[in-house]
Amino acid sequence: MPAFQFTRLPRSVLIVAGDDRKTFLQGLVSNDVNKVSADKALYAAFLTAQGKFLWDLFLVEQGDTILIDVDQASAETFKKKLSLYKLRAKVSIEMSDLAVFAVWGGDGTLPAGAVADGRLAEMGGRIYAAQAPAGLAEAPLAAWDALRFALGVPDGTRDLIADKSLLLENGFDELSGVDFDKGCYMGQELTARTKYRGLVRKRLLPVRFDGDAPQAGTPLLAGEVEAGEMRSGGVGAGLAMVRLEHLRAGTPLTCGGKALSVTVPSWAVLPEAD
């Protein structure tokens, strides 16, 4: 039986406290904050008012507070953005000294202290602690990425583009990152319209190739026609934004001079052709 592995992620943790914490966050993120719990990290996104992606988030209840797991490099910017919307809400927003550790493998039963990753069971869980978990095998970030690539799960920092990406092109619907029944939140209109009008024309999907990954942003080509764009990648595998018309046509694709194959994860639901 494979042992549990863990790696520290380049993420930071904010702590939101106060009587209005759920109401405050409910109007700002894509998922239903009333579903936040202590044993599963609620996946969500923070959008622009126009519905474009800014940050991917994980929310966890801890006593009378909510932990928000967010990209480390822009955590202070995110905190300032949240603070702009406080107005008279009874909330406080503070940075914590907690680190974020991804943990996966084993027999599927999470180790002590871990909360389940709210996207897929195969993604394991997350541990929020000041110290690395004891008794688990430490793995490089590349091992975590290899799991993401195999499952087709995005990293918001590397696979989505701020002020440009749409949630439904990146699997947020099937990965339980959007609640379409919660009511209004910032950016909700475009996300709902994309779903109900069937406007998804491309998707982030797992790709395989020989050797090192093409650089992020390298175009995918179907002959001489642009068919998508490389996003994050490692040796032999990665994720790319793929135009669905070329996927359906079965056209051979290349990227950076390399032949490239595309797979559709079992969890993904692609729209039918027009």
Coordinates of C-alpha atoms in Angstrom, one line a residue:
M1 CA 0.0 0.0 0.0
P2 CA 1.5 3.4 -1.0
A3 CA 2.4 5.7 1.9
F4 CA 1.0 9.1 2.4
Q5 CA 3.0 11.9 0.8
F6 CA 3.0 15.6 1.6
T7 CA 4.4 18.7 0.1
R8 CA 4.3 22.3 1.2
L9 CA 2.3 24.5 -1.3
P10 CA 3.0 28.1 -2.1
R11 CA -0.1 29.2 -0.4
S12 CA -1.0 31.5 2.6
V13 CA -3.8 31.4 5.1
L14 CA -6.0 34.3 6.1
I15 CA -8.3 34.2 9.1
V16 CA -11.8 35.8 8.8
A17 CA -13.6 36.3 12.1
G18 CA -16.6 38.1 13.3
D19 CA -20.4 37.7 13.4
D20 CA -20.9 38.6 9.7
R21 CA -18.1 36.4 8.3
K22 CA -20.3 34.1 6.4
T23 CA -22.6 36.8 5.0
F24 CA -19.6 38.9 4.1
L25 CA -17.9 36.1 2.1
Q26 CA -21.1 34.8 0.6
G27 CA -21.4 37.9 -1.6
L28 CA -17.8 37.7 -2.8
V29 CA -17.0 34.1 -3.7
S30 CA -18.4 31.6 -6.2
N31 CA -19.4 28.8 -3.8
D32 CA -22.0 28.7 -1.0
V33 CA -20.2 29.7 2.2
N34 CA -23.0 28.2 4.2
K35 CA -21.5 24.8 3.3
V36 CA -18.1 25.6 4.8
S37 CA -17.1 22.9 7.3
A38 CA -14.2 21.8 9.5
D39 CA -13.5 18.5 7.6
K40 CA -13.6 19.5 4.0
A41 CA -12.0 22.4 2.2
L42 CA -14.6 24.3 0.2
Y43 CA -13.3 25.2 -3.3
A44 CA -14.2 28.6 -4.6
A45 CA -13.0 31.5 -6.6
F46 CA -13.0 35.3 -6.3
L47 CA -13.9 37.1 -9.5
T48 CA -13.9 40.5 -11.0
A49 CA -17.2 42.3 -11.1
Q50 CA -17.2 41.3 -14.8
G51 CA -16.9 37.6 -13.9
K52 CA -13.3 37.0 -14.8
F53 CA -11.0 34.9 -12.5
L54 CA -8.8 36.6 -9.9
W55 CA -8.0 34.0 -7.2
D56 CA -8.8 30.3 -6.4
L57 CA -9.6 29.7 -2.7
F58 CA -10.2 27.0 -0.2
L59 CA -12.4 27.8 2.8
V60 CA -12.3 25.8 6.0
E61 CA -14.3 26.4 9.2
Q62 CA -12.2 26.6 12.4
G63 CA -14.2 27.3 15.5
D64 CA -15.7 30.8 15.1
T65 CA -13.5 31.7 12.2
I66 CA -13.0 30.8 8.5
L67 CA -9.6 30.0 7.1
I68 CA -9.0 31.1 3.5
D69 CA -6.2 29.3 1.7
V70 CA -4.9 31.6 -1.2
D71 CA -1.9 32.1 -3.4
Q72 CA 1.0 33.1 -1.3
A73 CA 2.6 35.6 -3.7
S74 CA -0.6 37.7 -3.9
A75 CA -2.1 37.0 -0.4
E76 CA -1.5 40.6 0.8
T77 CA -3.2 41.9 -2.3
F78 CA -6.1 39.6 -1.8
K79 CA -6.4 40.7 1.9
K80 CA -6.5 44.3 0.8
K81 CA -9.1 43.5 -1.8
L82 CA -11.3 41.8 0.8
S83 CA -10.9 44.7 3.1
L84 CA -12.4 47.1 0.5
Y85 CA -15.7 45.3 0.8
K86 CA -15.9 45.3 4.7
L87 CA -17.9 48.5 5.0
R88 CA -19.9 48.1 8.2
A89 CA -19.7 44.3 8.3
K90 CA -18.7 42.8 11.6
V91 CA -15.6 41.0 10.3
S92 CA -11.8 41.0 10.8
I93 CA -9.3 39.8 8.3
E94 CA -5.9 38.8 9.4
M95 CA -2.9 37.0 7.9
S96 CA -1.9 33.8 9.8
D97 CA 1.4 32.0 10.2
L98 CA -0.1 28.7 9.1
A99 CA 1.5 26.9 6.2
V100 CA -0.5 24.8 3.6
F101 CA 0.5 21.2 3.0
A102 CA -1.1 19.0 0.4
V103 CA -1.3 15.3 1.5
W104 CA -2.2 12.4 -0.8
G105 CA -1.8 8.7 -1.3
G106 CA -2.1 6.0 1.4
D107 CA -5.3 4.1 1.6
G108 CA -7.6 7.1 1.0
T109 CA -8.2 7.6 4.7
L110 CA -6.7 11.0 5.5
P111 CA -4.1 11.3 8.3
A112 CA -4.9 13.2 11.5
G113 CA -5.2 16.9 11.1
A114 CA -6.0 16.8 7.4
V115 CA -9.2 18.2 5.8
A116 CA -10.5 16.7 2.6
D117 CA -9.8 18.5 -0.7
G118 CA -13.3 19.5 -1.8
R119 CA -12.6 18.9 -5.5
L120 CA -11.8 15.2 -5.9
A121 CA -11.2 12.4 -3.5
E122 CA -8.1 11.5 -5.4
M123 CA -6.6 14.9 -4.5
G124 CA -6.4 13.8 -0.9
G125 CA -6.4 16.6 1.6
R126 CA -4.8 19.7 3.0
I127 CA -3.1 20.3 6.4
Y128 CA -3.0 23.8 7.9
A129 CA -0.2 24.0 10.4
A130 CA 2.8 26.0 11.4
Q131 CA 5.0 22.9 11.2
A132 CA 5.3 20.1 8.6
P133 CA 3.3 17.0 9.4
A134 CA 5.2 14.3 11.2
G135 CA 5.3 10.7 10.1
L136 CA 4.6 11.3 6.4
A137 CA 6.9 11.1 3.5
E138 CA 7.9 14.5 2.1
A139 CA 7.6 14.8 -1.7
P140 CA 8.7 17.6 -4.1
L141 CA 6.1 20.0 -5.5
A142 CA 6.6 18.2 -8.9
A143 CA 5.0 15.0 -7.4
W144 CA 1.9 17.0 -6.5
D145 CA 1.9 18.5 -9.9
A146 CA 2.1 15.1 -11.5
L147 CA -1.1 14.1 -9.6
R148 CA -2.8 17.3 -10.8
F149 CA -1.8 16.7 -14.4
A150 CA -3.0 13.1 -14.3
L151 CA -6.4 14.1 -12.9
G152 CA -6.8 17.3 -14.9
V153 CA -7.0 19.6 -11.9
P154 CA -6.0 23.3 -12.3
D155 CA -3.7 25.4 -10.1
G156 CA -5.3 28.8 -10.2
T157 CA -1.9 30.6 -10.1
R158 CA -0.4 28.8 -13.1
D159 CA -3.3 27.5 -15.2
L160 CA -5.7 30.4 -15.0
I161 CA -5.0 34.0 -16.1
A162 CA -6.1 36.8 -13.8
D163 CA -8.7 39.2 -15.4
K164 CA -9.2 36.8 -18.3
S165 CA -10.0 33.2 -17.4
L166 CA -13.6 31.9 -17.0
L167 CA -14.4 29.4 -14.3
L168 CA -16.3 27.0 -16.5
E169 CA -13.5 26.7 -19.0
N170 CA -11.4 25.4 -16.1
G171 CA -13.6 22.8 -14.5
F172 CA -14.8 24.7 -11.5
D173 CA -18.4 23.5 -12.1
E174 CA -17.5 19.7 -11.9
L175 CA -14.9 20.3 -9.3
S176 CA -17.5 21.8 -6.9
G177 CA -16.1 25.3 -7.0
V178 CA -19.3 27.0 -8.1
D179 CA -22.8 27.0 -6.6
F180 CA -25.5 28.0 -9.0
D181 CA -28.3 28.1 -6.4
K182 CA -26.7 30.4 -3.8
G183 CA -27.8 33.7 -5.3
C184 CA -25.8 36.8 -6.2
Y185 CA -22.1 37.2 -5.7
M186 CA -19.5 39.3 -7.5
G187 CA -19.1 38.1 -11.1
Q188 CA -22.1 35.7 -10.8
E189 CA -23.9 37.0 -14.0
L190 CA -21.2 36.0 -16.5
T191 CA -20.6 32.6 -14.8
A192 CA -24.3 31.8 -14.9
R193 CA -24.7 33.0 -18.5
T194 CA -21.8 30.9 -19.6
K195 CA -23.4 27.8 -18.1
Y196 CA -27.0 28.2 -19.2
R197 CA -26.3 29.5 -22.7
G198 CA -23.7 26.8 -23.4
L199 CA -20.9 29.3 -24.1
V200 CA -18.0 27.1 -23.2
R201 CA -15.8 26.6 -26.4
K202 CA -12.5 25.5 -24.8
R203 CA -11.4 23.6 -21.7
L204 CA -8.4 23.1 -19.6
L205 CA -7.4 19.4 -20.2
P206 CA -4.6 17.0 -19.4
V207 CA -2.0 16.7 -22.2
R208 CA 1.0 14.3 -22.8
F209 CA 4.1 14.8 -24.8
D210 CA 7.8 13.6 -24.9
G211 CA 10.3 15.3 -22.7
D212 CA 10.0 18.6 -20.9
A213 CA 6.9 20.7 -21.2
P214 CA 6.6 23.5 -23.7
Q215 CA 6.7 26.9 -22.0
A216 CA 3.4 28.2 -20.6
G217 CA 1.7 30.3 -23.2
T218 CA 3.0 28.3 -26.2
P219 CA 0.2 27.9 -28.7
L220 CA -1.2 24.5 -29.5
L221 CA -1.5 24.0 -33.3
A222 CA -3.8 21.9 -35.5
G223 CA -1.7 22.1 -38.6
E224 CA -1.2 25.9 -38.9
V225 CA -4.4 26.8 -37.0
E226 CA -4.2 27.8 -33.3
A227 CA -6.0 25.3 -31.2
G228 CA -5.3 26.3 -27.7
E229 CA -2.4 27.2 -25.4
M230 CA -0.1 25.4 -23.0
R231 CA -0.5 26.2 -19.3
S232 CA 1.4 24.4 -16.5
G233 CA 3.5 21.3 -17.2
G234 CA 6.3 19.0 -16.1
V235 CA 8.2 16.1 -17.7
G236 CA 5.9 14.3 -20.1
A237 CA 2.6 15.8 -18.9
G238 CA 0.8 19.0 -18.2
L239 CA -2.4 21.0 -18.7
A240 CA -3.4 23.0 -21.7
M241 CA -6.4 25.1 -22.8
V242 CA -7.8 23.3 -25.8
R243 CA -10.4 24.5 -28.2
L244 CA -13.1 21.8 -28.2
E245 CA -13.8 21.9 -32.0
H246 CA -10.3 20.5 -32.5
L247 CA -10.7 18.0 -29.8
R248 CA -13.9 16.7 -31.3
A249 CA -12.4 16.6 -34.8
G250 CA -9.5 14.5 -33.6
T251 CA -7.0 16.7 -35.4
P252 CA -3.4 15.9 -34.5
L253 CA -2.0 18.7 -32.3
T254 CA 1.5 20.0 -31.7
C255 CA 2.9 22.5 -29.2
G256 CA 6.4 23.9 -29.4
G257 CA 7.3 21.4 -32.2
K258 CA 6.2 18.4 -30.0
A259 CA 3.3 16.1 -30.8
L260 CA 0.8 16.4 -28.1
S261 CA -2.1 14.1 -27.0
V262 CA -5.2 15.3 -25.1
T263 CA -7.3 13.3 -22.6
V264 CA -10.6 14.1 -21.0
P265 CA -10.8 13.3 -17.3
S266 CA -13.6 11.0 -16.1
W267 CA -15.1 13.8 -14.0
A268 CA -15.2 16.4 -16.8
V269 CA -18.5 17.0 -18.6
L270 CA -17.9 18.7 -22.0
P271 CA -20.6 20.5 -23.8
E272 CA -22.2 18.9 -26.8
A273 CA -21.2 20.3 -30.2
D274 CA -23.4 23.0 -31.6

